[in-house]
């Protein structure tokens, strides 16, 4: 598992350039993730890698293509100091877990991360770093593969009660 480190204000155009918005397949989008911004990403990212970023990750256009490109590339978790609101919601909708961590500056690309999401921390190369705990209902949506898949699983049960 590799950590891909990014700074503040990474916008959706950096994650997936607008010229690829005609692609609606996550794997197809993944081939162009961070193209022109960090070209090694699409070639080297592997299933289970994590993105760690600063403030306001996913700002810019409100396109679901950005988190879809990340899930298509094998990213399942993005850890950031903060997220653009619409990116956060779109991530959950497509099964990408956004995790808020106030101290991403302590994490480097050389670190290994072990997540303890429901307990509210991650281990970064053996050291504890606090995160906002991931609520159980949010984790169930992510585990299902996103909001639509979660809704299919519960088959008409009361969404608010889950």
Coordinates of C-alpha atoms in Angstrom, one line a residue:
X1 CA 0.0 0.0 0.0
X2 CA 1.3 3.4 -1.0
X3 CA 0.5 6.8 0.3
X4 CA 0.0 9.4 -2.4
X5 CA 0.5 12.8 -0.8
X6 CA -1.1 16.0 -2.1
X7 CA -1.3 19.6 -0.8
X8 CA -4.2 22.0 -0.3
X9 CA -7.0 22.9 -2.7
X10 CA -6.7 19.9 -5.1
X11 CA -9.6 20.6 -7.4
X12 CA -11.7 18.2 -9.4
X13 CA -10.0 19.3 -12.6
X14 CA -6.7 18.1 -11.2
X15 CA -8.3 14.8 -10.2
X16 CA -9.9 14.2 -13.6
X17 CA -9.5 16.8 -16.4
X18 CA -12.7 18.1 -17.9
X19 CA -11.9 16.6 -21.4
X20 CA -12.5 13.1 -20.0
X21 CA -16.0 13.8 -18.6
X22 CA -17.5 11.8 -21.5
X23 CA -16.2 8.7 -19.8
X24 CA -18.6 7.2 -17.3
X25 CA -16.7 4.0 -16.4
X26 CA -14.5 4.2 -13.2
X27 CA -11.7 2.1 -14.8
X28 CA -11.7 4.3 -17.9
X29 CA -11.6 7.4 -15.8
X30 CA -8.8 6.0 -13.7
X31 CA -6.6 5.8 -16.8
X32 CA -6.6 9.7 -16.7
X33 CA -6.6 10.4 -13.0
X34 CA -4.4 13.4 -12.2
X35 CA -3.3 13.6 -15.9
X36 CA -1.3 16.7 -16.5
X37 CA -1.0 17.2 -12.7
X38 CA 0.7 14.1 -11.5
X39 CA 1.2 11.8 -14.4
X40 CA 2.8 9.0 -12.5
X41 CA -0.4 8.4 -10.5
X42 CA -2.4 6.6 -13.2
X43 CA 0.6 4.4 -14.2
X44 CA 1.6 3.5 -10.6
X45 CA -1.4 3.5 -8.3
X46 CA -2.4 0.1 -7.0
X47 CA -5.5 -1.3 -5.3
X48 CA -5.5 -0.3 -1.7
X49 CA -3.3 2.7 -2.0
X50 CA -4.4 5.8 -0.1
X51 CA -4.5 9.5 -0.9
X52 CA -3.5 11.9 1.9
X53 CA -4.1 15.6 1.3
X54 CA -4.3 19.0 3.0
X55 CA -7.3 21.3 3.1
X56 CA -10.2 21.6 0.7
X57 CA -9.6 18.4 -1.2
X58 CA -12.0 18.1 -4.2
X59 CA -12.9 21.7 -4.6
X60 CA -14.1 23.1 -7.9
X61 CA -16.7 21.5 -10.1
X62 CA -19.4 19.3 -8.6
X63 CA -18.6 16.2 -10.7
X64 CA -19.0 12.7 -9.6
X65 CA -16.4 11.7 -12.1
X66 CA -13.6 12.8 -9.7
X67 CA -14.3 10.3 -6.9
X68 CA -15.2 7.7 -9.6
X69 CA -11.8 8.1 -11.1
X70 CA -10.2 7.4 -7.7
X71 CA -12.3 4.3 -7.0
X72 CA -11.5 3.0 -10.5
X73 CA -7.8 3.3 -9.7
X74 CA -8.2 1.2 -6.6
X75 CA -8.2 4.1 -4.0
X76 CA -10.8 3.3 -1.3
X77 CA -9.9 6.0 1.3
X78 CA -8.9 9.7 1.0
X79 CA -7.5 11.2 4.1
X80 CA -7.6 15.0 4.2
X81 CA -7.7 17.9 6.6
X82 CA -10.9 19.0 5.0
X83 CA -13.0 18.3 1.9
X84 CA -15.1 20.4 -0.4
X85 CA -18.7 19.6 0.6
X86 CA -20.0 18.3 -2.7
X87 CA -16.9 16.1 -3.2
X88 CA -17.4 14.6 0.2
X89 CA -21.0 13.7 -0.7
X90 CA -20.1 12.4 -4.2
X91 CA -17.4 10.3 -2.6
X92 CA -19.8 8.6 -0.3
X93 CA -22.3 8.1 -3.1
X94 CA -19.7 6.2 -5.2
X95 CA -18.1 4.2 -2.4
X96 CA -15.0 6.3 -1.7
X97 CA -14.4 7.0 2.0
X98 CA -13.5 10.6 2.8
X99 CA -11.7 10.7 6.2
X100 CA -11.0 13.9 8.0
X101 CA -7.6 14.2 9.8
X102 CA -6.4 17.5 11.2
X103 CA -2.8 16.5 11.0
X104 CA -2.1 15.3 7.5
X105 CA 1.1 17.3 7.6
X106 CA 2.6 14.5 9.7
X107 CA 2.1 12.0 7.0
X108 CA 4.6 11.4 4.1
X109 CA 4.6 9.2 1.0
X110 CA 7.1 6.9 2.8
X111 CA 4.7 6.2 5.6
X112 CA 2.6 3.0 6.1
X113 CA -0.9 3.6 7.3
X114 CA -3.1 1.2 9.3
X115 CA -6.6 2.5 9.8
X116 CA -8.7 2.2 12.9
X117 CA -11.6 4.2 11.5
X118 CA -14.4 3.5 14.0
X119 CA -12.0 4.1 16.9
X120 CA -11.0 7.5 15.5
X121 CA -7.4 7.1 14.7
X122 CA -4.9 5.8 12.1
X123 CA -1.4 4.4 12.7
X124 CA 1.2 6.2 10.7
X125 CA 4.4 4.2 10.6
X126 CA 3.5 3.0 14.1
X127 CA 2.4 6.3 15.6
X128 CA -1.1 7.2 16.5
X129 CA -2.7 10.1 14.5
X130 CA -6.3 11.1 15.4
X131 CA -9.0 11.3 12.8
X132 CA -12.7 12.0 12.9
X133 CA -14.3 8.7 13.7
X134 CA -16.2 7.2 10.8
X135 CA -19.8 6.6 11.8
X136 CA -21.2 3.1 11.4
X137 CA -23.9 4.1 8.9
X138 CA -21.3 5.8 6.7
X139 CA -19.0 2.8 6.8
X140 CA -21.9 0.5 5.8
X141 CA -22.6 2.7 2.7
X142 CA -19.0 2.5 1.7
X143 CA -18.8 -1.2 2.3
X144 CA -21.8 -1.7 0.1
X145 CA -20.0 0.2 -2.7
X146 CA -21.9 3.5 -2.5
X147 CA -25.3 4.8 -1.8
X148 CA -27.2 3.1 -4.6
X149 CA -25.8 -0.3 -3.8
X150 CA -26.5 0.3 -0.1
X151 CA -30.2 1.2 -0.9
X152 CA -30.5 -2.0 -3.0
X153 CA -29.2 -4.1 -0.1
X154 CA -31.6 -2.8 2.5
X155 CA -34.5 -3.3 0.0
X156 CA -37.0 -0.8 1.2
X157 CA -36.1 -0.8 4.9
X158 CA -36.1 2.6 6.6
X159 CA -32.9 4.3 5.5
X160 CA -32.9 6.5 8.5
X161 CA -32.9 3.5 10.9
X162 CA -29.8 1.9 9.5

